[in-house]
Amino acid sequence: MADITIPAELLPADGRFGCGPSKVRSEQLADLAAAASILGTSHRQAPVKQLVGRVRAGISELFRLPEGYEVVLGNGGSTAFWDVAAAGLITRRSAHLDFGEFGSKFVASASAPWLETPHVVQTPGGTRGSLELVDGVDVYAYPHNETSTGVSAPVRRFGTAPDALTVVDATSAAGGIDFDVAETDVYYFAPQKNFAGDGGLWIALMSPAAIERAYSIAATDRYIPPFLSLTAAIDNSRLDQTLNTPALSTLVLLDSQLRWMNASGGLAWAAGRTAESSTHLYDWATAHALATPYVADPAHRSPVVVTIDFDESVDAARLAAVLRANGIVDTEPYRKLGRNQLRIATFVAVEPDDVRQLTRSIDYVLEALAS
Ligand SMILES: *Cc1c(COP(=O)(O)O)cnc(C)c1O
């Protein structure tokens, strides 16, 4: 097998297209170096608390946070938040849209022994269903963007009862898709996708109803492990702190990205940028004889995670391997999906020009593989 070398003029300037962690911009790394004196200092002292305060304010600004909503953060990433929600946000029973790996992981957490069996609307990869009002359900949950398949859902209350909460996993969507926060009670995410930070934190935009729910469950005799206590996270966040030691570099990278996004035009600007990149890829795949967007319904296609199926005459794993050897990395599909596919992140940090170069590079490799 001869090596395939993509000509330099076709290569993207930055070859990182992974869906998490995402590309980190060099400007963020410069900000990290400039913040060096804060690393290795106490998270209970003013400099770090001011950093956490800036992050919370930057998030409030970006998401145009409605009156009474609060920015809450804690350690452990979005995966930890599923268990936080099972312990301290679901009173009796939850309902879920499950259309991929991440949606189903929350179902697993919400299937805790102290809760009733969740109501689940499950659909095959590449599609999604809809939620209806279900009696006895007090949390309605779904991913804003299913990172394993590249399907996104609109952020809205799916016919929920007035006292039920809408809880949205926005890990890969947050900061890359515009929406109205008032349509959710909890919009949670982690910084390693559109915010181009490192993993390890969870962040939740919480409505007054969600905050009240957390305190009312904490007041019952339910056992809540201290690390999973949502009220401890709320109490600490109000003081610009976390329960235990956070990774300071993650906060610095996040702060840098937030300042860039807010100065550039906020969420509408960011959504325009991800739409430009993803539309280019979907148009390319639609026009290509050997490629097709995996998500059949254009209304369900994600603007931040683009999945492209290839004709059986193309070995997509080999294609991804050739790209990797040329410095274009992490275009492999979600491992458990098992498709002849590439998956490409079009997060805010990714340059639309680099996405255009990416399709030129793929065209070159496809021709070389065919000859
Ligand atoms: C990446 C991702 C997660 C997991 O995030 P961690 O911070 O690694 O726990 C959860 N949900 C979605 C939709 C994701 O894309």
Coordinates of C-alpha atoms and ligand atoms in Angstrom, one line a residue:
M1 CA 0.0 0.0 0.0
A2 CA 1.7 3.2 -1.2
D3 CA 1.5 6.2 1.2
I4 CA -0.8 8.9 0.0
T5 CA 0.6 12.5 0.6
I6 CA -2.0 15.2 0.4
P7 CA -0.4 18.3 -1.4
A8 CA 0.2 21.1 1.2
E9 CA -2.0 23.6 -0.7
L10 CA -5.0 21.4 -0.1
L11 CA -4.4 20.8 3.7
P12 CA -6.3 22.8 6.4
A13 CA -4.1 25.1 8.4
D14 CA -5.3 23.2 11.5
G15 CA -6.2 19.5 11.2
R16 CA -8.1 18.9 14.4
F17 CA -11.7 18.0 13.7
G18 CA -12.5 15.8 16.7
C19 CA -15.9 16.0 18.4
G20 CA -14.4 16.2 21.9
P21 CA -12.1 17.2 23.0
S22 CA -12.2 19.9 20.4
K23 CA -9.5 22.0 18.7
V24 CA -8.1 24.6 21.2
R25 CA -7.2 27.9 19.5
S26 CA -3.6 29.2 19.7
E27 CA -5.0 32.5 21.1
Q28 CA -6.4 30.5 24.1
L29 CA -3.0 28.9 24.7
A30 CA -1.4 32.4 24.7
D31 CA -4.0 33.5 27.3
L32 CA -3.2 30.4 29.3
A33 CA 0.5 31.3 29.2
A34 CA -0.3 34.9 30.2
A35 CA -2.4 33.5 33.2
A36 CA 0.5 31.3 34.4
S37 CA 0.8 33.2 37.7
I38 CA -2.7 32.0 38.7
L39 CA -1.9 28.3 38.1
G40 CA -0.9 26.6 41.3
T41 CA -2.7 29.2 43.5
S42 CA -5.6 28.6 45.9
H43 CA -9.0 28.3 44.5
R44 CA -10.4 29.8 47.7
Q45 CA -8.5 33.1 47.1
A46 CA -9.6 36.2 45.1
P47 CA -7.7 35.6 41.8
V48 CA -9.3 32.2 41.1
K49 CA -12.7 33.3 42.4
Q50 CA -12.5 36.3 40.1
L51 CA -11.7 33.9 37.2
V52 CA -14.8 31.7 38.1
G53 CA -16.8 34.9 38.4
R54 CA -15.7 36.0 34.9
V55 CA -16.6 32.6 33.5
R56 CA -20.1 32.8 35.1
A57 CA -20.6 36.3 33.8
G58 CA -19.3 35.4 30.3
I59 CA -21.7 32.5 30.1
S60 CA -24.7 34.7 31.3
E61 CA -23.8 37.2 28.6
L62 CA -23.4 34.6 25.8
F63 CA -26.7 32.8 26.6
R64 CA -28.6 36.1 27.3
L65 CA -29.6 34.5 30.6
P66 CA -33.2 35.2 31.6
E67 CA -34.0 36.9 34.9
G68 CA -33.7 34.5 37.8
Y69 CA -31.6 31.8 36.0
E70 CA -28.2 31.0 37.5
V71 CA -24.9 29.6 36.2
V72 CA -23.9 26.6 38.3
L73 CA -20.7 24.6 37.9
G74 CA -19.1 21.6 39.4
N75 CA -16.4 19.0 38.9
G76 CA -16.8 15.8 36.9
G77 CA -18.0 16.8 33.4
S78 CA -21.4 16.1 31.9
T79 CA -21.2 12.4 32.8
A80 CA -21.1 13.4 36.5
F81 CA -24.1 15.6 35.9
W82 CA -26.3 12.6 34.9
D83 CA -25.7 11.2 38.4
V84 CA -26.2 14.6 39.9
A85 CA -29.6 14.9 38.2
A86 CA -30.6 11.4 39.3
A87 CA -29.6 12.2 42.9
G88 CA -31.0 15.7 43.1
L89 CA -33.2 16.8 40.2
I90 CA -35.6 14.0 39.4
T91 CA -38.3 13.6 42.1
R92 CA -40.0 10.4 41.0
R93 CA -39.7 9.7 37.3
S94 CA -38.1 11.1 34.1
A95 CA -38.9 10.9 30.4
H96 CA -36.2 10.8 27.8
L97 CA -35.6 11.1 24.1
D98 CA -32.9 8.5 23.4
F99 CA -31.4 8.8 19.9
G100 CA -27.9 7.7 20.5
E101 CA -25.1 6.9 23.0
F102 CA -25.3 10.1 25.1
G103 CA -29.0 10.1 25.5
S104 CA -29.0 6.5 26.6
K105 CA -26.3 7.1 29.2
F106 CA -28.6 9.6 30.9
V107 CA -31.4 7.0 30.8
A108 CA -29.0 4.6 32.6
S109 CA -28.3 7.1 35.4
A110 CA -32.0 7.9 35.7
S111 CA -32.8 4.2 36.1
A112 CA -31.6 4.5 39.7
P113 CA -33.2 2.3 42.3
W114 CA -34.8 5.2 44.2
L115 CA -36.6 6.4 41.0
E116 CA -39.4 4.9 39.0
T117 CA -38.4 3.3 35.6
P118 CA -38.0 6.1 33.1
H119 CA -40.3 6.6 30.2
V120 CA -38.0 6.4 27.1
V121 CA -38.7 7.2 23.4
Q122 CA -35.9 5.5 21.6
T123 CA -35.3 5.8 17.9
P124 CA -32.5 4.3 15.6
G125 CA -29.3 6.1 15.0
G126 CA -29.6 9.0 12.5
T127 CA -33.2 9.8 13.5
R128 CA -35.0 11.2 16.5
G129 CA -38.5 11.0 18.1
S130 CA -40.6 13.4 20.0
L131 CA -41.8 13.6 23.6
E132 CA -45.4 13.9 24.8
L133 CA -46.8 14.7 28.2
V134 CA -46.6 11.6 30.4
D135 CA -48.5 11.4 33.7
G136 CA -46.3 11.2 36.8
V137 CA -43.2 12.5 35.0
D138 CA -41.3 15.4 36.6
V139 CA -38.2 15.7 34.3
Y140 CA -38.2 15.7 30.5
A141 CA -34.7 15.1 29.1
Y142 CA -33.0 15.0 25.8
P143 CA -29.8 16.0 24.1
H144 CA -29.7 19.3 22.2
N145 CA -27.1 17.5 20.0
E146 CA -26.4 13.8 19.9
T147 CA -22.7 13.7 19.3
S148 CA -22.6 10.0 18.5
T149 CA -24.8 10.4 15.4
G150 CA -24.9 14.1 14.4
V151 CA -28.6 14.5 15.1
S152 CA -29.9 17.6 16.8
A153 CA -33.2 18.5 18.5
P154 CA -34.8 21.9 18.9
V155 CA -34.7 23.3 22.4
R156 CA -38.3 23.5 23.6
R157 CA -40.7 22.2 26.1
F158 CA -42.2 19.0 24.6
G159 CA -45.8 19.4 25.9
T160 CA -44.6 19.1 29.5
A161 CA -46.7 19.6 32.6
P162 CA -46.4 23.0 34.2
D163 CA -44.3 21.8 37.2
A164 CA -42.1 19.4 35.2
L165 CA -38.6 20.4 34.4
T166 CA -37.0 20.4 30.9
V167 CA -33.4 19.2 31.2
V168 CA -31.2 19.4 28.1
D169 CA -27.8 17.8 27.6
A170 CA -26.0 20.5 25.6
T171 CA -22.5 19.2 25.9
S172 CA -21.7 19.4 22.2
A173 CA -24.3 22.0 21.3
A174 CA -23.7 24.7 23.8
G175 CA -22.1 27.8 22.3
G176 CA -22.6 26.5 18.7
I177 CA -26.4 26.6 18.3
D178 CA -28.6 29.6 19.0
F179 CA -31.8 29.0 21.0
D180 CA -33.9 30.5 23.8
V181 CA -32.8 29.5 27.3
A182 CA -36.3 30.2 28.6
E183 CA -37.4 27.0 26.9
T184 CA -35.3 25.0 29.3
D185 CA -35.0 24.6 33.1
V186 CA -31.5 23.0 33.0
Y187 CA -29.1 23.4 30.1
Y188 CA -25.9 21.6 31.0
F189 CA -22.6 21.1 29.2
A190 CA -18.9 20.7 29.6
P191 CA -16.1 23.0 28.2
Q192 CA -14.3 20.6 25.8
K193 CA -16.5 21.0 22.8
N194 CA -17.6 24.4 21.4
F195 CA -15.8 26.1 24.3
A196 CA -12.5 24.6 23.2
G197 CA -11.4 24.0 26.8
D198 CA -10.4 20.8 28.6
G199 CA -12.7 18.3 30.1
G200 CA -13.5 17.9 33.8
L201 CA -16.2 20.5 34.6
W202 CA -19.9 20.6 34.3
I203 CA -21.8 23.8 33.8
A204 CA -25.6 24.1 34.1
L205 CA -27.9 27.1 33.3
M206 CA -30.7 26.6 35.9
S207 CA -34.1 28.2 36.1
P208 CA -35.7 29.3 39.4
A209 CA -38.0 26.2 39.2
A210 CA -34.9 23.9 38.8
I211 CA -33.1 25.5 41.7
E212 CA -36.2 25.2 43.9
R213 CA -36.5 21.5 42.9
A214 CA -32.9 20.9 43.9
Y215 CA -33.5 22.4 47.4
S216 CA -36.8 20.6 47.9
I217 CA -35.3 17.2 47.1
A218 CA -32.3 18.0 49.3
A219 CA -34.8 18.6 52.2
T220 CA -36.2 15.1 51.9
D221 CA -34.6 12.0 53.6
R222 CA -33.2 10.8 50.2
Y223 CA -29.5 9.9 50.6
I224 CA -27.4 12.1 48.3
P225 CA -23.7 11.5 48.1
P226 CA -21.9 14.8 48.9
F227 CA -20.0 14.9 45.6
L228 CA -23.3 14.6 43.7
S229 CA -25.1 17.3 45.7
L230 CA -26.6 19.8 43.4
T231 CA -27.4 22.2 46.2
A232 CA -23.8 22.1 47.3
A233 CA -22.8 23.0 43.7
I234 CA -25.4 25.9 43.7
D235 CA -24.2 27.2 47.1
N236 CA -20.5 27.1 46.0
S237 CA -21.2 28.6 42.6
R238 CA -22.9 31.6 44.2
L239 CA -19.6 32.2 45.9
D240 CA -17.7 31.7 42.6
Q241 CA -16.2 28.4 43.9
T242 CA -16.5 24.7 43.3
L243 CA -17.0 22.0 46.0
N244 CA -13.5 20.6 45.5
T245 CA -10.4 21.7 43.5
P246 CA -11.2 22.5 39.9
A247 CA -8.6 22.3 37.0
L248 CA -7.6 26.0 36.7
S249 CA -6.3 25.7 33.2
T250 CA -9.7 24.5 32.0
L251 CA -11.2 27.6 33.5
V252 CA -8.6 29.8 31.9
L253 CA -9.2 28.3 28.4
L254 CA -13.0 28.6 28.9
D255 CA -12.7 32.2 29.9
S256 CA -10.6 33.0 26.9
Q257 CA -13.1 31.3 24.5
L258 CA -16.0 33.1 26.1
R259 CA -14.4 36.5 25.7
W260 CA -13.6 35.7 22.0
M261 CA -17.2 34.6 21.4
N262 CA -18.8 37.5 23.2
A263 CA -16.6 40.1 21.5
S264 CA -17.2 38.5 18.1
G265 CA -21.0 38.8 18.2
G266 CA -22.2 36.2 20.7
L267 CA -24.3 33.2 20.2
A268 CA -25.9 34.4 16.9
W269 CA -22.4 34.9 15.5
A270 CA -21.2 31.5 16.7
A271 CA -24.2 29.7 15.3
G272 CA -23.6 31.5 11.9
R273 CA -20.0 30.2 11.9
T274 CA -21.0 26.5 12.7
A275 CA -23.8 26.7 10.1
E276 CA -21.3 28.0 7.5
S277 CA -18.9 25.1 8.1
S278 CA -21.6 22.3 8.4
T279 CA -23.6 23.5 5.4
H280 CA -20.4 23.3 3.3
L281 CA -20.0 19.7 4.4
Y282 CA -23.6 18.6 3.9
D283 CA -23.6 20.3 0.4
W284 CA -20.4 18.6 -0.5
A285 CA -21.7 15.2 0.6
T286 CA -25.0 15.6 -1.2
A287 CA -23.3 16.5 -4.4
H288 CA -20.7 13.8 -4.2
A289 CA -21.3 10.5 -6.0
L290 CA -19.7 8.4 -3.2
A291 CA -20.9 10.3 -0.1
T292 CA -24.2 11.0 1.6
P293 CA -25.2 12.8 4.8
Y294 CA -26.0 10.0 7.3
V295 CA -28.9 12.0 8.8
A296 CA -31.6 11.7 6.2
D297 CA -33.9 14.5 7.4
P298 CA -32.2 17.8 6.8
A299 CA -34.1 19.3 9.7
H300 CA -32.5 16.9 12.1
R301 CA -28.9 17.5 10.8
S302 CA -26.5 18.9 13.4
P303 CA -24.7 22.1 12.7
V304 CA -21.8 21.1 15.0
V305 CA -21.3 17.4 14.4
V306 CA -21.4 16.3 10.7
T307 CA -21.7 12.6 9.9
I308 CA -21.1 11.5 6.3
D309 CA -21.6 7.9 5.0
F310 CA -19.6 6.6 2.2
D311 CA -20.4 4.2 -0.6
E312 CA -19.3 0.6 0.0
S313 CA -16.7 1.0 -2.7
V314 CA -14.9 3.4 -0.3
D315 CA -13.2 2.1 2.9
A316 CA -13.9 5.0 5.2
A317 CA -11.6 3.7 7.9
R318 CA -8.8 3.7 5.4
L319 CA -9.8 7.2 4.3
A320 CA -9.7 8.4 8.0
A321 CA -6.3 6.7 8.4
V322 CA -4.8 8.4 5.4
L323 CA -6.2 11.8 6.6
R324 CA -4.6 11.0 10.1
A325 CA -1.2 10.2 8.5
N326 CA -1.5 13.7 6.8
G327 CA -2.2 15.5 10.1
I328 CA -6.0 15.6 9.7
V329 CA -7.1 13.8 12.9
D330 CA -10.2 12.4 14.7
T331 CA -12.5 12.2 11.7
E332 CA -13.3 8.5 12.6
P333 CA -17.0 7.8 13.3
Y334 CA -18.3 7.1 16.8
R335 CA -16.9 3.7 17.6
K336 CA -20.1 2.0 18.6
L337 CA -22.1 3.2 15.6
G338 CA -20.1 0.9 13.3
R339 CA -20.8 2.7 10.0
N340 CA -18.7 3.3 6.9
Q341 CA -18.5 6.9 7.9
L342 CA -16.5 10.1 8.8
R343 CA -17.6 12.3 11.7
I344 CA -16.4 15.9 11.6
A345 CA -16.8 18.5 14.3
T346 CA -17.7 22.0 13.0
F347 CA -17.4 23.6 16.4
V348 CA -16.9 27.3 16.8
A349 CA -13.1 27.1 17.1
V350 CA -12.9 25.3 13.7
E351 CA -12.2 27.7 10.9
P352 CA -14.8 27.5 8.0
D353 CA -11.8 27.9 5.6
D354 CA -10.3 24.8 7.2
V355 CA -13.5 22.9 6.6
R356 CA -13.3 23.9 2.9
Q357 CA -9.7 22.6 2.7
L358 CA -10.8 19.4 4.4
T359 CA -13.2 18.5 1.6
R360 CA -10.5 19.3 -0.9
S361 CA -8.2 16.9 1.0
I362 CA -10.9 14.2 1.1
D363 CA -11.5 14.6 -2.6
Y364 CA -7.8 14.1 -3.3
V365 CA -7.6 11.0 -1.1
L366 CA -10.7 9.5 -2.6
E367 CA -9.2 9.9 -6.1
A368 CA -5.9 8.4 -5.0
L369 CA -7.6 5.5 -3.3
A370 CA -9.7 4.7 -6.4
S371 CA -6.7 4.7 -8.8
Ligands
LIG1 C1 -19.1 14.7 25.1 C2 -20.5 14.5 25.6 C3 -20.9 14.1 26.9 C4 -19.8 13.6 27.8 O1 -19.1 14.7 28.4 P1 -18.0 14.5 29.5 O2 -17.7 15.9 30.0 O3 -16.9 13.8 28.8 O4 -18.6 13.6 30.6 C5 -22.2 14.0 27.2 N1 -23.2 14.3 26.4 C6 -22.9 14.7 25.1 C7 -24.0 15.1 24.2 C8 -21.6 14.8 24.7 O5 -21.3 15.2 23.4

